Coordinates of C-alpha atoms in Angstrom, one line a residue:
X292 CA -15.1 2.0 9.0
X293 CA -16.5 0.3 5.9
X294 CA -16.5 3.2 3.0
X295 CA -19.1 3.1 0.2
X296 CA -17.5 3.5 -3.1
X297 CA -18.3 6.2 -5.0
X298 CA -17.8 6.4 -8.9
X299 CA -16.5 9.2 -10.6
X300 CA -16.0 9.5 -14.5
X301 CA -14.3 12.6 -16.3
X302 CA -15.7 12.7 -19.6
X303 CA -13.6 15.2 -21.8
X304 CA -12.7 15.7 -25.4
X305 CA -11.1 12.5 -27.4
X306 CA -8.2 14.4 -29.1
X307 CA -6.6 17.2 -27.1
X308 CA -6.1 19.7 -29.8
X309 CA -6.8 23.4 -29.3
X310 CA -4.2 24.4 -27.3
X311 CA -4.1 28.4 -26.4
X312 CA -0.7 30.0 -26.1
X313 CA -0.5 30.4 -22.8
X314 CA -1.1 26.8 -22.2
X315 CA 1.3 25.7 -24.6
X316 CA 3.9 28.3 -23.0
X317 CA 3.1 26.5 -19.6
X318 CA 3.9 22.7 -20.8
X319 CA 7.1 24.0 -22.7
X320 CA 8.0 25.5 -19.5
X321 CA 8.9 22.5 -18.3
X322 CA 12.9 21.9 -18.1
X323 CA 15.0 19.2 -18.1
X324 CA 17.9 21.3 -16.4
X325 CA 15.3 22.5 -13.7
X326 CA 13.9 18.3 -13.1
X327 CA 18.1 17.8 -12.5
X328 CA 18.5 21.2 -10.5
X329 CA 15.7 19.7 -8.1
X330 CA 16.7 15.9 -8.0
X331 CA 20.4 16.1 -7.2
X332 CA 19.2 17.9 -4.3
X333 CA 16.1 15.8 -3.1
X334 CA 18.5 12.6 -4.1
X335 CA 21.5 13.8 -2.4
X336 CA 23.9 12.3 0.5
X337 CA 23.0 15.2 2.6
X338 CA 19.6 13.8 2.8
X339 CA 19.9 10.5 4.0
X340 CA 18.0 8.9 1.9
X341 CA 14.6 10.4 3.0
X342 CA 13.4 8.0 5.7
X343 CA 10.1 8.1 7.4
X344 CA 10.7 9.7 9.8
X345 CA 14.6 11.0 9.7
X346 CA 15.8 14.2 9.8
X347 CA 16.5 14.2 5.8
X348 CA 12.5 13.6 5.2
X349 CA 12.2 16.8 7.0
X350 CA 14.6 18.6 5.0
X351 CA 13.3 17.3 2.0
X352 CA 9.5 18.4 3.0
X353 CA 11.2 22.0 4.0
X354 CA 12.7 22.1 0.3
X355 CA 9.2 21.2 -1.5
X356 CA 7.2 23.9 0.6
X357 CA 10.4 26.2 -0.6
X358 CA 9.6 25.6 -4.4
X359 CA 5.9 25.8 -4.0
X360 CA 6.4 29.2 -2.1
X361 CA 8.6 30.5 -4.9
X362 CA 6.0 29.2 -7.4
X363 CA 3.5 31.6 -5.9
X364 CA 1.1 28.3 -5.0
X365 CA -1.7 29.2 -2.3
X366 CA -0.4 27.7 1.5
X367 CA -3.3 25.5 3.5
X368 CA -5.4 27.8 6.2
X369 CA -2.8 27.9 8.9
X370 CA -0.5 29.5 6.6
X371 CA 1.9 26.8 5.9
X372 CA 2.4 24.1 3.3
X373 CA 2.1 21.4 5.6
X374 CA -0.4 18.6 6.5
X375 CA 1.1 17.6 10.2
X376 CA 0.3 14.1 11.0
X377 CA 1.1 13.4 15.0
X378 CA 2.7 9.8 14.9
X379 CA 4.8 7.7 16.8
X380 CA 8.2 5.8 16.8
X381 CA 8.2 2.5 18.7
X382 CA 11.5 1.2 19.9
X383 CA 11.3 -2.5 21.0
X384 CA 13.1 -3.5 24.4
X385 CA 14.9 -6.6 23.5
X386 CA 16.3 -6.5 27.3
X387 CA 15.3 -9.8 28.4
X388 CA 13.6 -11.2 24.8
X389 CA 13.5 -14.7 25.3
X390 CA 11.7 -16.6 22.1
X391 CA 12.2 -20.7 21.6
X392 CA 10.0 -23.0 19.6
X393 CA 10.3 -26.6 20.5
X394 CA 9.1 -29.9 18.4
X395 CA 9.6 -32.9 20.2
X396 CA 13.7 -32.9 20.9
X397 CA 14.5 -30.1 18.5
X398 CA 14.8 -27.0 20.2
X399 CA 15.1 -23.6 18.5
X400 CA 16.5 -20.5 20.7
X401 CA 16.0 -16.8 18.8
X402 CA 18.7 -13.8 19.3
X403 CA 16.9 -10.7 18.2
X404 CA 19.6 -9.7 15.2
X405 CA 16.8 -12.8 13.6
X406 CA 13.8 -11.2 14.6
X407 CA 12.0 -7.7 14.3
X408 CA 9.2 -7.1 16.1
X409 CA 5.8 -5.3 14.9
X410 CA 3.8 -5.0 18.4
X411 CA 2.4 -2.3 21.1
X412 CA 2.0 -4.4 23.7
X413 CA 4.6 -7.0 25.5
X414 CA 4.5 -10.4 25.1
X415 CA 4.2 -13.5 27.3
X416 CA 3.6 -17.1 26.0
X417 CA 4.3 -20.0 27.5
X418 CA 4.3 -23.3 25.1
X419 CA 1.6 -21.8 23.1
X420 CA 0.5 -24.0 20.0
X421 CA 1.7 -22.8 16.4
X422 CA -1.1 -23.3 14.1
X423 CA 0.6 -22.7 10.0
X424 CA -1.7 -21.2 7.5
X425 CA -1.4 -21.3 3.5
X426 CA -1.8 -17.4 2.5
X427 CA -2.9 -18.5 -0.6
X428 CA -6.0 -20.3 1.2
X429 CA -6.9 -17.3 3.1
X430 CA -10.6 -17.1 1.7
X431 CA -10.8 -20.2 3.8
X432 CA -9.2 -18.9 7.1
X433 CA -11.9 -19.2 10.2
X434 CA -12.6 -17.7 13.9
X435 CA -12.2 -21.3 15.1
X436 CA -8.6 -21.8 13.5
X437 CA -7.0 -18.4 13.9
X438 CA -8.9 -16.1 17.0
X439 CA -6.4 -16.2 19.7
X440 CA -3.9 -18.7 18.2
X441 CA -0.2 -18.4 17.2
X442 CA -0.3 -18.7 13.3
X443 CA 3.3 -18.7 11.3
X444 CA 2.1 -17.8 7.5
X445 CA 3.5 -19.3 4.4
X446 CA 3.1 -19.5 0.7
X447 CA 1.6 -16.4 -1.3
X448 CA 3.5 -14.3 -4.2
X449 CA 1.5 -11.4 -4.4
X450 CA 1.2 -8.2 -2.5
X451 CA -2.1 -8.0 -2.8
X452 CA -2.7 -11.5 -1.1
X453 CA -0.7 -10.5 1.3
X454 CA -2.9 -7.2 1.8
X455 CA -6.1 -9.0 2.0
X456 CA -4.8 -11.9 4.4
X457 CA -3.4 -9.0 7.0
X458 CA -7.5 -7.1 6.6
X459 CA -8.6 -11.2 7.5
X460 CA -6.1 -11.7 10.2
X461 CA -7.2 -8.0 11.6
X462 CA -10.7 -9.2 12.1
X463 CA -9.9 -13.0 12.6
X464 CA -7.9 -11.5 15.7
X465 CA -4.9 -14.1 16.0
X466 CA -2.9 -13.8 19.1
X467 CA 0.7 -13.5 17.5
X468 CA 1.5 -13.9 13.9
X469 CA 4.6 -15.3 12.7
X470 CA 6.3 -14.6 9.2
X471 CA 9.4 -16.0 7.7
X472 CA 10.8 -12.6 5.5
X473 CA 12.6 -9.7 7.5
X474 CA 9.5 -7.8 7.1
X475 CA 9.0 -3.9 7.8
X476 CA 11.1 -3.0 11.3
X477 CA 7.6 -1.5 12.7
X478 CA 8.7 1.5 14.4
X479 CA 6.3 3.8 13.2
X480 CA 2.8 3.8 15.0
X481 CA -0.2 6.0 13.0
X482 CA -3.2 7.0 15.7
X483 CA -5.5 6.4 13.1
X484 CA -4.7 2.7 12.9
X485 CA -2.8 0.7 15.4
X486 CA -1.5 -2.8 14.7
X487 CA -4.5 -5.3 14.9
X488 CA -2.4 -7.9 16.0
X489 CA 1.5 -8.5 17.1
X490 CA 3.7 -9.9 14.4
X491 CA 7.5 -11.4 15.1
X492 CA 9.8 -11.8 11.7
X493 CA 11.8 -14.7 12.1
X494 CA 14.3 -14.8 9.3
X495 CA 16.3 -18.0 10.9
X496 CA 16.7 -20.3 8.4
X497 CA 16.5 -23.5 10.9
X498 CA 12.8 -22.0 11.6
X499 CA 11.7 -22.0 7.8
X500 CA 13.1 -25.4 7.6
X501 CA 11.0 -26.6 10.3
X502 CA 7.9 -24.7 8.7
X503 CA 8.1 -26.4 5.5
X504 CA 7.8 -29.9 7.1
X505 CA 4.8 -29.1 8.8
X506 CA 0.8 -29.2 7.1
X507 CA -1.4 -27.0 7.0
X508 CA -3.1 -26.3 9.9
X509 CA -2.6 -27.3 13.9
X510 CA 1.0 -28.3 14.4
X511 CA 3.0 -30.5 17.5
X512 CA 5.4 -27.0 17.6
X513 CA 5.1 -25.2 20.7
X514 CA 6.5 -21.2 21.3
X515 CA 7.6 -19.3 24.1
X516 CA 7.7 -15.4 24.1
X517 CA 8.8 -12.9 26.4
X518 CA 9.0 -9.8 25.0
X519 CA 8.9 -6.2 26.8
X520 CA 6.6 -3.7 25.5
X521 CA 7.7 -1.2 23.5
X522 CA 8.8 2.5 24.2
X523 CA 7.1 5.1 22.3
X524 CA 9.0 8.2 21.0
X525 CA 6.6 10.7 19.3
X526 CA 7.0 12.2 16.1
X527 CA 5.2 15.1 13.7
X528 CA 5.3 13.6 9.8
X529 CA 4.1 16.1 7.1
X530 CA 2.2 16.1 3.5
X531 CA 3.4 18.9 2.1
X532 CA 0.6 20.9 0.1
X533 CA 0.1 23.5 -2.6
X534 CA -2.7 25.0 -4.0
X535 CA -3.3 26.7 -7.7
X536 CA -7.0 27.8 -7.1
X537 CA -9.3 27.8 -10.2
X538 CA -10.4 30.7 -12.2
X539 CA -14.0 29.4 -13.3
X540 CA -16.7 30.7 -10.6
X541 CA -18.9 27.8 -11.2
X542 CA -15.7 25.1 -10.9
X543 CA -12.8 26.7 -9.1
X544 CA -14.4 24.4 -5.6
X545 CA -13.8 21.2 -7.6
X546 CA -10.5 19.8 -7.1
X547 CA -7.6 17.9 -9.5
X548 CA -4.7 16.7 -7.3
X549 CA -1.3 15.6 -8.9
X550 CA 0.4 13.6 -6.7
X551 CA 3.8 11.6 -6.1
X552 CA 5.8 10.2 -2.5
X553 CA 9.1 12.0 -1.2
X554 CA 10.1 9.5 1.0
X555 CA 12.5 6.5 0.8
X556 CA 14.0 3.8 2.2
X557 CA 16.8 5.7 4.1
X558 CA 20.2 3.5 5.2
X559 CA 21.3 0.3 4.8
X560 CA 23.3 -1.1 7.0
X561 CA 26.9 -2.3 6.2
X562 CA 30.3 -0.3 4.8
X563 CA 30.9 1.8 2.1
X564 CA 27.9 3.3 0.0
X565 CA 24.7 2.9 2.4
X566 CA 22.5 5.5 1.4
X567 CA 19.4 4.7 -0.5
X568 CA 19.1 7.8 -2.5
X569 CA 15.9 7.4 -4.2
X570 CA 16.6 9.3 -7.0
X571 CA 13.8 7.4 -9.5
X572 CA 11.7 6.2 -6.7
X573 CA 10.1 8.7 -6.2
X574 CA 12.2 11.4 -5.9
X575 CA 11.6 11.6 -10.0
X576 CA 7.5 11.9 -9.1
X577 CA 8.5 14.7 -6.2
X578 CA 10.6 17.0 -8.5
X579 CA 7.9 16.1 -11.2
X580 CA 5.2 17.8 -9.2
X581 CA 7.4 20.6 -8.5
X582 CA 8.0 21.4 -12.1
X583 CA 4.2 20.7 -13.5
X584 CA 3.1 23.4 -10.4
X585 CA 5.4 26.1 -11.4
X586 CA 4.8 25.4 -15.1
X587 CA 0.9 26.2 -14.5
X588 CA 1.3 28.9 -11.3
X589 CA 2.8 30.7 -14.1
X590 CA 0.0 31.2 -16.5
X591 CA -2.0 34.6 -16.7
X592 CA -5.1 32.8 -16.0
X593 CA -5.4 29.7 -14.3
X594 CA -7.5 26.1 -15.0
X595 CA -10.9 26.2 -14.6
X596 CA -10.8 23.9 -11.8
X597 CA -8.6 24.2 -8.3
X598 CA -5.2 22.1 -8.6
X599 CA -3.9 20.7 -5.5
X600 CA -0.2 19.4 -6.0
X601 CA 0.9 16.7 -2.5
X602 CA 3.9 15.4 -1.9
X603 CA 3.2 12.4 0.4
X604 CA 5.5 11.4 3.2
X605 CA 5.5 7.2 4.1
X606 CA 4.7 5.7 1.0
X607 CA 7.5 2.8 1.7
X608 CA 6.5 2.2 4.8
X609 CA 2.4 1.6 3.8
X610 CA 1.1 4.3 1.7
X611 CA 1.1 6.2 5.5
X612 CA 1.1 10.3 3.9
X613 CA -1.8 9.3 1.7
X614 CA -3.5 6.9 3.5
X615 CA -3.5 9.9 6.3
X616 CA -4.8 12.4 3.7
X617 CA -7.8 9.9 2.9
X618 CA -9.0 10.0 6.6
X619 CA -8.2 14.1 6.8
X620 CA -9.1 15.4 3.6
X621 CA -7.6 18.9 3.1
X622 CA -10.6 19.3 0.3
X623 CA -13.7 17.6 -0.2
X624 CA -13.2 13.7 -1.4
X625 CA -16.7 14.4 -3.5
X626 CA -15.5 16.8 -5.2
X627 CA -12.7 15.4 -6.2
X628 CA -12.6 15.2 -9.7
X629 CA -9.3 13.1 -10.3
X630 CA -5.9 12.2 -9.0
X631 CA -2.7 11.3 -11.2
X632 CA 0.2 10.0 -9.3
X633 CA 3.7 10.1 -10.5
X634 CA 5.9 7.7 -9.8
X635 CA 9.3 6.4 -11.1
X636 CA 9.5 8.7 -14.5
X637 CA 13.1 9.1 -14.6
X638 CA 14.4 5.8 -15.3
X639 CA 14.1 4.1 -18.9
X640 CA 16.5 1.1 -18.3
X641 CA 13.5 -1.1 -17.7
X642 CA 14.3 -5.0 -17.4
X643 CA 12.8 -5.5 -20.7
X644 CA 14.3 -2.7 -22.5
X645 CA 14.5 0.6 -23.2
X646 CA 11.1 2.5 -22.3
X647 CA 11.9 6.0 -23.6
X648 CA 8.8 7.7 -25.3
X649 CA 6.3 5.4 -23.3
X650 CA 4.6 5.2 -19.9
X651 CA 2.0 3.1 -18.5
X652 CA -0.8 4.1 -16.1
X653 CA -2.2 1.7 -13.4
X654 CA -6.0 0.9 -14.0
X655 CA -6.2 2.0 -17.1
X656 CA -9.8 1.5 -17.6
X657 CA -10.9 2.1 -14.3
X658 CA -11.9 5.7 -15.4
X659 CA -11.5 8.2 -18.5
X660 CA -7.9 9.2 -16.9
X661 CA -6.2 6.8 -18.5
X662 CA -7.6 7.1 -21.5
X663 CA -6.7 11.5 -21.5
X664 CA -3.4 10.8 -20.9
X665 CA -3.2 8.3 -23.9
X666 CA -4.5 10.7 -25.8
X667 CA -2.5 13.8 -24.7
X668 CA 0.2 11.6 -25.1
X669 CA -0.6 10.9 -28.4
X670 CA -0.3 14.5 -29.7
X671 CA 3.1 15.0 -28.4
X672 CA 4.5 11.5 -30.0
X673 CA 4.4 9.8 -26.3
X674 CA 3.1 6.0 -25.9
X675 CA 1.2 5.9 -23.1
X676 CA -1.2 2.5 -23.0
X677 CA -2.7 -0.3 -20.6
X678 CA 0.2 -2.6 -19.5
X679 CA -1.9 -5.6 -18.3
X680 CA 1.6 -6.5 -16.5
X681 CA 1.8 -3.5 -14.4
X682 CA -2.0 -3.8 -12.9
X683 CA -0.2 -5.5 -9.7
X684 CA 1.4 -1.8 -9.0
X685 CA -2.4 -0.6 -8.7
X686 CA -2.3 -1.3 -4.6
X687 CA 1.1 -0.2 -4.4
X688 CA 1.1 3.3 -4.8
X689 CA -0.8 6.6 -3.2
X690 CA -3.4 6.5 -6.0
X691 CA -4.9 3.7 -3.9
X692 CA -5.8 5.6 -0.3
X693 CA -7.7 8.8 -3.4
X694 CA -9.5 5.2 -5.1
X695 CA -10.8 3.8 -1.9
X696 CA -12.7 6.6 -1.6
X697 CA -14.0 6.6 -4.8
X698 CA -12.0 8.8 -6.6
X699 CA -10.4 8.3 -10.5
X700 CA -7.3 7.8 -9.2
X701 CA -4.2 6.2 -10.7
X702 CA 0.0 6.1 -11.1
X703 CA 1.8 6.7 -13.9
X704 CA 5.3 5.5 -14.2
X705 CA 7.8 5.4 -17.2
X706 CA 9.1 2.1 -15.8
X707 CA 7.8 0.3 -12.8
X708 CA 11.0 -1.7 -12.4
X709 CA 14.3 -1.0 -12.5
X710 CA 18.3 -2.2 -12.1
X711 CA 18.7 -0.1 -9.0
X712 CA 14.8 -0.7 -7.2
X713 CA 15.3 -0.2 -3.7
X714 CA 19.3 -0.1 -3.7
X715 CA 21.9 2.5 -2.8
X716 CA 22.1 2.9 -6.8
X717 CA 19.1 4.9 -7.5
X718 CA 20.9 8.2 -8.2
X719 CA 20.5 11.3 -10.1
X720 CA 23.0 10.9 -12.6
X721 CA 21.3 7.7 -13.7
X722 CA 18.2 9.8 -14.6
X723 CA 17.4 10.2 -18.3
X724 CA 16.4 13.8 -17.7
X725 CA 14.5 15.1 -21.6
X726 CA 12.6 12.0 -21.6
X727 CA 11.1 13.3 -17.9
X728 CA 10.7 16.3 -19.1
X729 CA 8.6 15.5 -22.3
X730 CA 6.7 13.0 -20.2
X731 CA 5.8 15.6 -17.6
X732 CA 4.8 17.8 -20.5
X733 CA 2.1 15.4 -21.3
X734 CA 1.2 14.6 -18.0
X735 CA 0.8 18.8 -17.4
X736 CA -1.4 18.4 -20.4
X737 CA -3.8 16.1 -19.5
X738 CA -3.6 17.5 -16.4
X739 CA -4.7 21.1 -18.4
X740 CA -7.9 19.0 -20.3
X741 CA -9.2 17.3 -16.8
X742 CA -9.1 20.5 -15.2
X743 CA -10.9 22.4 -17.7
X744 CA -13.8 20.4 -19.0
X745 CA -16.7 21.7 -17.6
X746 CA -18.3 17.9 -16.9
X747 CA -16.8 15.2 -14.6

């Protein structure tokens, strides 16, 4: 379903100022010992590192809902803190896989340890032609080329190309695609959007080989596929949700969510240290939204407007918790007023130096948000500024599924890269824990002006 966008802009106050006492008691609530209570427990062995879905992504939502509960934050309707989300786990039968491409004499045979499967429905080709496609000419791409072919995709940098070629491929309807990366392992299945179209990683380097001599476009290569369908295993994911409701008659059904992922990557396989912790990404954003709730639950009178604080489950897997919030909306998108999502703000070791004191926040001028939080930040001696470098990290976080829809929604991040991205060295004790903390103070700032200006 095509969605029309809607624009939003927050017009508020250019200088912050004018704090009251009990807002200024609410930002300095915020703790570094607390952020470090939180994380080594969200970040720990025990949890697995927090795969979707995994038992230590339940724990982890069970710990949340905990803090929001002791925060005094409103449940959802049922009671509970939890958005369920009925998915599904497929597991691929490899008994019998059989997958060989053949070019003239050369012969290539496939185990499956070199390929992972994305697909809910078997496969059976017999010398079907491979057609190779440049992702980086995907504006090109036509029915005639790609509608029931086998296409093996090459070139391309960029996530978003990669993002827009797989919304072409979905309505070019290709029979099998083909990739040369490892890819995602595609186990999880959302109701809401099955695969347009069966994928095979092949990660053989003899295959690439034989990809980079062909052109563009119809090749002599011929594939065979056998390949079982898979078995489905269901499973119950959760967003986990608080609510501060607001304290102004005329604005308390307006709505300001602060936002941030609790997943990770989980295991990796091998000996020794396997566990991706994900202490910075984004367990940093998950403890963050902990701390700014309780910060504001405890002030004698609450913003103007409604807060909603969500911790989204699947980010690394496809933005899957927020994406599933866009299509099931717990409050109204249109009233909506803003989203800021937190991500990465414990780690200052950026590649290209230290970023202690500054942040940067994704569409900067897409909306006023930006702008507030550069100049709450401001006041409190905190750089925070457009980073033309880090607009690539717009359509990679949950602020996306909110901006679809039309809502002023972005990340913020103290760095958006890091020594230990994505590796079993992303742990608490790496965390510089008082620049969090003053961060989150500005962030429960601007967060303070957004909700409280009377226009939007």
């Amino acid at each position: 379903m095509k969605i029309g966008l809607l624009v939003v802009m927050v017009v508020l106050p250019a200088a912050a100022g004018g704090w009251t006492a009990e807002e200024r008691a609410a930002m300095e609530r915020i703790s570094s010992d607390s952020l470090r209570g939180h994380l080594s427990f969200i970040a720990s062995d025990l949890l697995e590192g927090r795969d979707t879905p995994s038992r230590g992504l339940d724990v982890a939502a069970e710990y949340i809902a905990a803090q929001f509960r002791r925060a005094g934050l409103r449940p959802l309707a049922d009671g509970t803190y939890f958005q369920l989300a009925p998915w599904s786990v497929a597991e691929v039968d490899y008994e019998g896989f059989q997958l060989r491409v053949d070019e003239g004499d050369k012969k290539l045979e496939f185990d499956k340890d070199n390929v992972r499967a994305v697909t809910s429905e078997a496969l059976h080709l017999e010398n079907a032609e491979i057609v190779k496609l440049d992702l980086a000419e995907s504006a090109n791409w036509t029915s005639e080329q790609v509608a029931g072919k086998v296409v093996v995709l090459t070139g391309g940098r960029g996530f978003r190309e990669m993002t827009a070629a797989r919304g072409l491929l979905a309505k070019l309807k290709p029979r099998l695609v083909l990739t040369l990366t490892g890819g995602g392992s595609g186990k999880l299945r959302n109701p809401d959007e099955p695969p347009a179209y069966p994928t095979l990683s092949l990660t053989d380097g003899r295959f690439r080989k034989m990809v980079d001599g062909w052109k563009a476009g119809p090749t002599d290569a011929r594939i065979s596929v056998t390949l079982k369908a898979p078995k489905q295993r269901p499973a119950i994911l959760k967003n986990v949700i608080g609510v501060l409701p607001g304290s102004d008659p005329a604005l308390k059904d307006t709505y300001v969510m602060v936002t941030a992922h609790y997943d990770h990557i989980g295991r990796t396989e091998g000996e020794g240290d396997v566990i991706n912790n994900g202490a910075n990404d984004d367990g940093s954003g998950t403890v963050s939204v902990i701390e700014i709730a309780a910060a504001l639950a405890k002030m004698p009178v609450a913003p103007r407007r409604t807060i909603v604080f969500v911790t989204y489950f699947g980010e690394e897997k496809g933005l899957y918790g927020s994406r599933w919030y866009g299509r099931h909306p717990v409050f109204p998108v249109a009233r909506t007023v803003a989203d800021v999502n937190l991500e990465q703000l414990g780690r200052t070791d950026a590649p290209g130096g230290s970023t202690a004191g500054k942040a940067s926040v994704t569409g900067f001028d897409f909306s006023d948000v930006g702008q507030v939080l550069h100049n709450v930040g401001a006041e409190f001696g905190f750089q925070i500024d457009n980073d033309p470098g880090n607009e690539a990290f717009f359509a990679r976080s949950d602020n996306q599924a909110l901006a679809d829809l039309g809502v002023p929604s972005h990340t913020i991040a103290a760095a958006y890269e890091f020594p230990d991205y994505h590796k079993v060295g992303d742990e608490w004790q790496k965390i510089d824990y008082d620049n969090m903390a003053k961060l989150d103070r500005v962030i429960t700032a601007a967060v303070l002006e957004i909700a409280n200006s009377s226009k939007r």
